[in-house]
Coordinates of C-alpha atoms and ligand atoms in Angstrom, one line a residue:
M1 CA 141.4 140.1 54.9
N2 CA 141.7 137.3 57.5
P3 CA 144.9 138.2 59.5
L4 CA 145.7 134.5 59.8
L5 CA 146.0 134.3 56.0
L6 CA 148.4 137.3 56.0
K7 CA 150.5 135.7 58.7
I8 CA 150.6 132.5 56.7
G9 CA 151.7 134.5 53.7
F10 CA 154.6 135.9 55.8
F11 CA 155.5 132.3 56.8
V12 CA 155.7 131.3 53.2
I13 CA 158.4 134.0 52.8
V14 CA 160.4 132.8 55.9
V15 CA 160.2 129.2 55.0
G16 CA 160.7 129.8 51.2
T17 CA 163.8 131.9 51.6
G18 CA 165.2 129.4 54.1
I19 CA 164.7 126.5 51.8
I20 CA 166.2 128.4 48.8
R21 CA 169.2 129.5 50.7
Y22 CA 170.1 126.4 52.7
P23 CA 171.8 124.3 50.0
H24 CA 173.9 127.3 49.0
E25 CA 174.9 128.0 52.5
K26 CA 175.9 124.3 53.0
R27 CA 177.9 124.1 49.8
N28 CA 179.6 127.4 50.0
K29 CA 180.9 126.7 53.5
A30 CA 183.4 124.4 51.9
N31 CA 184.4 127.1 49.5
Q32 CA 187.2 129.0 51.0
V33 CA 187.0 132.8 51.6
T34 CA 190.1 134.7 50.5
T35 CA 188.9 138.3 51.1
D36 CA 186.6 139.0 54.0
K37 CA 185.1 142.4 54.6
K38 CA 182.9 141.2 57.5
K39 CA 183.7 144.1 59.8
G40 CA 181.9 145.4 62.8
L41 CA 179.5 147.5 60.8
E42 CA 178.5 144.6 58.6
Q43 CA 177.8 142.3 61.6
L44 CA 175.7 145.0 63.2
L45 CA 173.7 145.6 60.0
L46 CA 173.1 141.9 59.6
F47 CA 171.8 141.7 63.2
F48 CA 169.4 144.6 62.6
V49 CA 168.1 142.9 59.4
F50 CA 167.5 139.7 61.4
L51 CA 165.7 141.8 64.0
G52 CA 163.5 143.4 61.4
M53 CA 162.8 140.4 59.2
M54 CA 162.5 137.7 61.8
I55 CA 162.5 138.6 65.5
L56 CA 159.9 141.5 65.4
P57 CA 157.6 139.6 63.0
M58 CA 157.7 136.5 65.3
L59 CA 156.8 138.7 68.3
Y60 CA 153.9 140.1 66.4
I61 CA 152.7 136.7 65.3
F62 CA 153.1 134.8 68.5
T63 CA 152.6 137.3 71.3
N64 CA 150.4 140.3 71.8
W65 CA 153.3 142.6 72.9
L66 CA 153.1 144.6 69.8
S67 CA 149.3 144.9 69.5
F68 CA 149.4 148.5 70.6
A69 CA 150.8 149.3 67.1
D70 CA 148.3 147.3 65.0
Y71 CA 146.6 148.9 62.1
Q72 CA 144.5 147.8 59.1
L73 CA 145.5 148.2 55.5
P74 CA 142.9 148.2 52.7
V75 CA 142.4 144.7 51.3
L76 CA 143.9 145.7 47.9
W77 CA 147.2 146.4 49.6
Q78 CA 147.1 143.1 51.4
V79 CA 146.5 141.3 48.2
L80 CA 149.4 143.1 46.6
G81 CA 151.5 141.8 49.6
L82 CA 150.5 138.2 48.8
V83 CA 151.1 138.7 45.1
L84 CA 154.6 140.2 45.6
I85 CA 155.7 136.9 47.3
V86 CA 155.8 135.2 43.9
P87 CA 158.3 137.4 42.0
G88 CA 160.2 137.9 45.3
L89 CA 160.8 134.2 45.9
W90 CA 161.4 133.5 42.2
L91 CA 164.1 136.2 41.9
F92 CA 165.6 135.1 45.3
Y93 CA 165.9 131.6 43.8
R94 CA 167.2 132.6 40.4
S95 CA 169.9 135.0 41.9
H96 CA 171.2 132.2 44.2
Y97 CA 171.2 129.8 41.3
D98 CA 173.1 132.3 39.0
L99 CA 175.6 133.4 41.6
G100 CA 176.3 129.8 42.7
R101 CA 179.6 129.4 44.4
N102 CA 180.2 133.1 44.5
W103 CA 177.4 133.8 46.9
S104 CA 177.9 134.8 50.6
V105 CA 175.8 136.5 53.2
S106 CA 178.4 139.2 53.7
L107 CA 181.0 140.9 51.5
E108 CA 183.5 138.2 50.6
I109 CA 185.7 137.1 47.8
R110 CA 185.8 133.3 47.5
E111 CA 188.4 131.0 46.0
G112 CA 187.9 130.8 42.3
H113 CA 185.5 133.8 42.4
N114 CA 184.4 135.0 39.0
I115 CA 182.1 137.7 37.8
V116 CA 178.6 136.5 37.1
N117 CA 177.0 138.6 34.3
S118 CA 174.4 136.3 32.9
G119 CA 171.0 135.1 33.9
V120 CA 169.3 137.6 36.2
Y121 CA 172.7 139.4 36.5
K122 CA 172.5 140.4 32.9
L123 CA 170.3 143.4 33.4
I124 CA 171.0 144.5 37.0
R125 CA 174.0 144.0 39.4
H126 CA 172.0 143.3 42.5
P127 CA 169.0 141.0 41.7
M128 CA 169.3 139.3 45.1
Y129 CA 168.9 142.7 46.9
L130 CA 165.9 143.5 44.6
A131 CA 164.4 140.1 45.6
I132 CA 164.8 141.0 49.3
F133 CA 163.3 144.4 48.7
L134 CA 160.2 142.8 47.1
L135 CA 159.9 140.5 50.1
V136 CA 160.3 143.2 52.8
I137 CA 157.7 145.3 50.9
A138 CA 155.4 142.2 51.0
Q139 CA 156.1 142.0 54.8
A140 CA 155.1 145.6 55.3
L141 CA 151.8 144.9 53.5
L142 CA 151.1 141.6 55.2
L143 CA 151.9 142.4 58.8
N144 CA 149.7 145.3 59.6
N145 CA 151.6 146.6 62.6
Y146 CA 153.7 149.7 62.8
V147 CA 156.6 147.9 64.5
A148 CA 156.7 144.5 62.8
G149 CA 155.5 145.5 59.3
P150 CA 158.0 148.2 58.1
A151 CA 160.9 146.9 60.2
G152 CA 162.3 144.6 57.5
L153 CA 162.1 147.4 54.8
L154 CA 163.7 149.9 57.2
F155 CA 166.7 147.7 58.3
F156 CA 167.3 146.1 55.0
G157 CA 167.1 149.5 53.3
L158 CA 169.8 150.6 55.7
L159 CA 172.0 147.6 55.0
Y160 CA 171.5 148.1 51.3
L161 CA 172.4 151.9 51.4
L162 CA 175.5 151.3 53.5
R163 CA 176.6 148.2 51.6
V164 CA 176.0 148.5 47.9
G165 CA 178.7 151.1 47.3
R166 CA 181.3 149.1 49.3
E167 CA 180.4 145.9 47.5
E168 CA 180.9 147.4 44.1
K169 CA 184.2 149.0 45.3
M170 CA 185.3 145.5 46.5
M171 CA 184.4 144.0 43.1
I172 CA 186.4 146.7 41.2
Q173 CA 189.4 146.1 43.5
Q174 CA 189.2 142.4 42.8
F175 CA 188.3 142.4 39.1
G176 CA 189.3 145.8 37.9
E177 CA 188.3 146.6 34.3
E178 CA 186.1 143.5 33.9
Y179 CA 183.7 144.7 36.6
V180 CA 183.8 148.3 35.4
A181 CA 182.8 147.1 32.0
Y182 CA 180.0 145.0 33.6
M183 CA 178.8 148.1 35.5
K184 CA 178.6 150.0 32.2
S185 CA 176.3 147.4 30.7
T186 CA 173.9 147.1 33.7
K187 CA 171.8 149.1 36.1
R188 CA 172.2 148.7 39.8
I189 CA 168.8 147.4 41.0
I190 CA 165.9 148.3 38.7
P191 CA 166.2 147.0 35.1
Y192 CA 166.6 149.7 32.5
L193 CA 166.0 152.4 35.0
L194 CA 168.2 152.8 38.1
Ligands
SAH201 N1 174.7 142.1 45.4 C1 174.4 140.9 44.7 C2 175.0 139.7 45.4 C3 174.7 139.6 46.9 S1 175.6 138.3 47.7 C4 172.9 140.7 44.5 O1 172.2 141.5 45.1 O2 172.5 139.9 43.7 C5 177.1 139.2 48.1 C6 178.3 138.6 47.5 O3 178.1 138.4 46.1 C7 179.5 139.5 47.6 O4 180.3 139.0 48.6 C8 180.2 139.5 46.3 O5 181.5 138.9 46.4 C9 179.3 138.7 45.4 N2 179.0 139.3 44.1 C10 178.2 140.4 43.9 N3 178.0 140.6 42.6 C11 178.6 139.6 42.0 C12 178.8 139.3 40.6 N4 178.2 140.0 39.6 N5 179.5 138.2 40.3 C13 180.0 137.4 41.2 N6 179.9 137.7 42.5 C14 179.2 138.8 42.9

């Protein structure tokens, strides 16, 4: 497939996630944080995610520094990359909408924080992370470069593995039985399965 089309697909992800997130970022700034787990590790992981999902892709798109690592995926995989953008962005939007004032980039408890267990939070506890997984898989299929393609999946996967357990522990600390009960009625990230 025309590489330009694939790069445009990736831009749709960058612009789309930015537009979806912006109003929540703006509104939640005013919503005071009462418990902040933004420690050194969390900051470092967020930086690597930014590197993998933004800096390396931009270098690939706008310079030829990474051209030594180019490859070509079969068209069918590239098409799948384009297709994945749709559920990825939809779920990204829905999870921000459902989480509302409780959302933050890092692990934080906000003033008036309450457990969300409806909407896309009814079946799984981490729909926003699932959305980002769909989008970084799309990135790997769209940017056919060994450095820029899988970097998002690699670094977000690392953030997820090192964060999800701590996030659930934080929620149990804060909400106790209520979150434990919510855990029993949901799966972590794949509906009905995982
Ligand atoms: N892991 C969730 C949310 C990511 S945003 C997802 O993937 O959809 C991270 C913040 O969301 C954390 O600081 C935590 O306080 C909050 N959070 C996570 N699950 C929540 C829930 N079910 N209800 C309310 N807040 C939640």
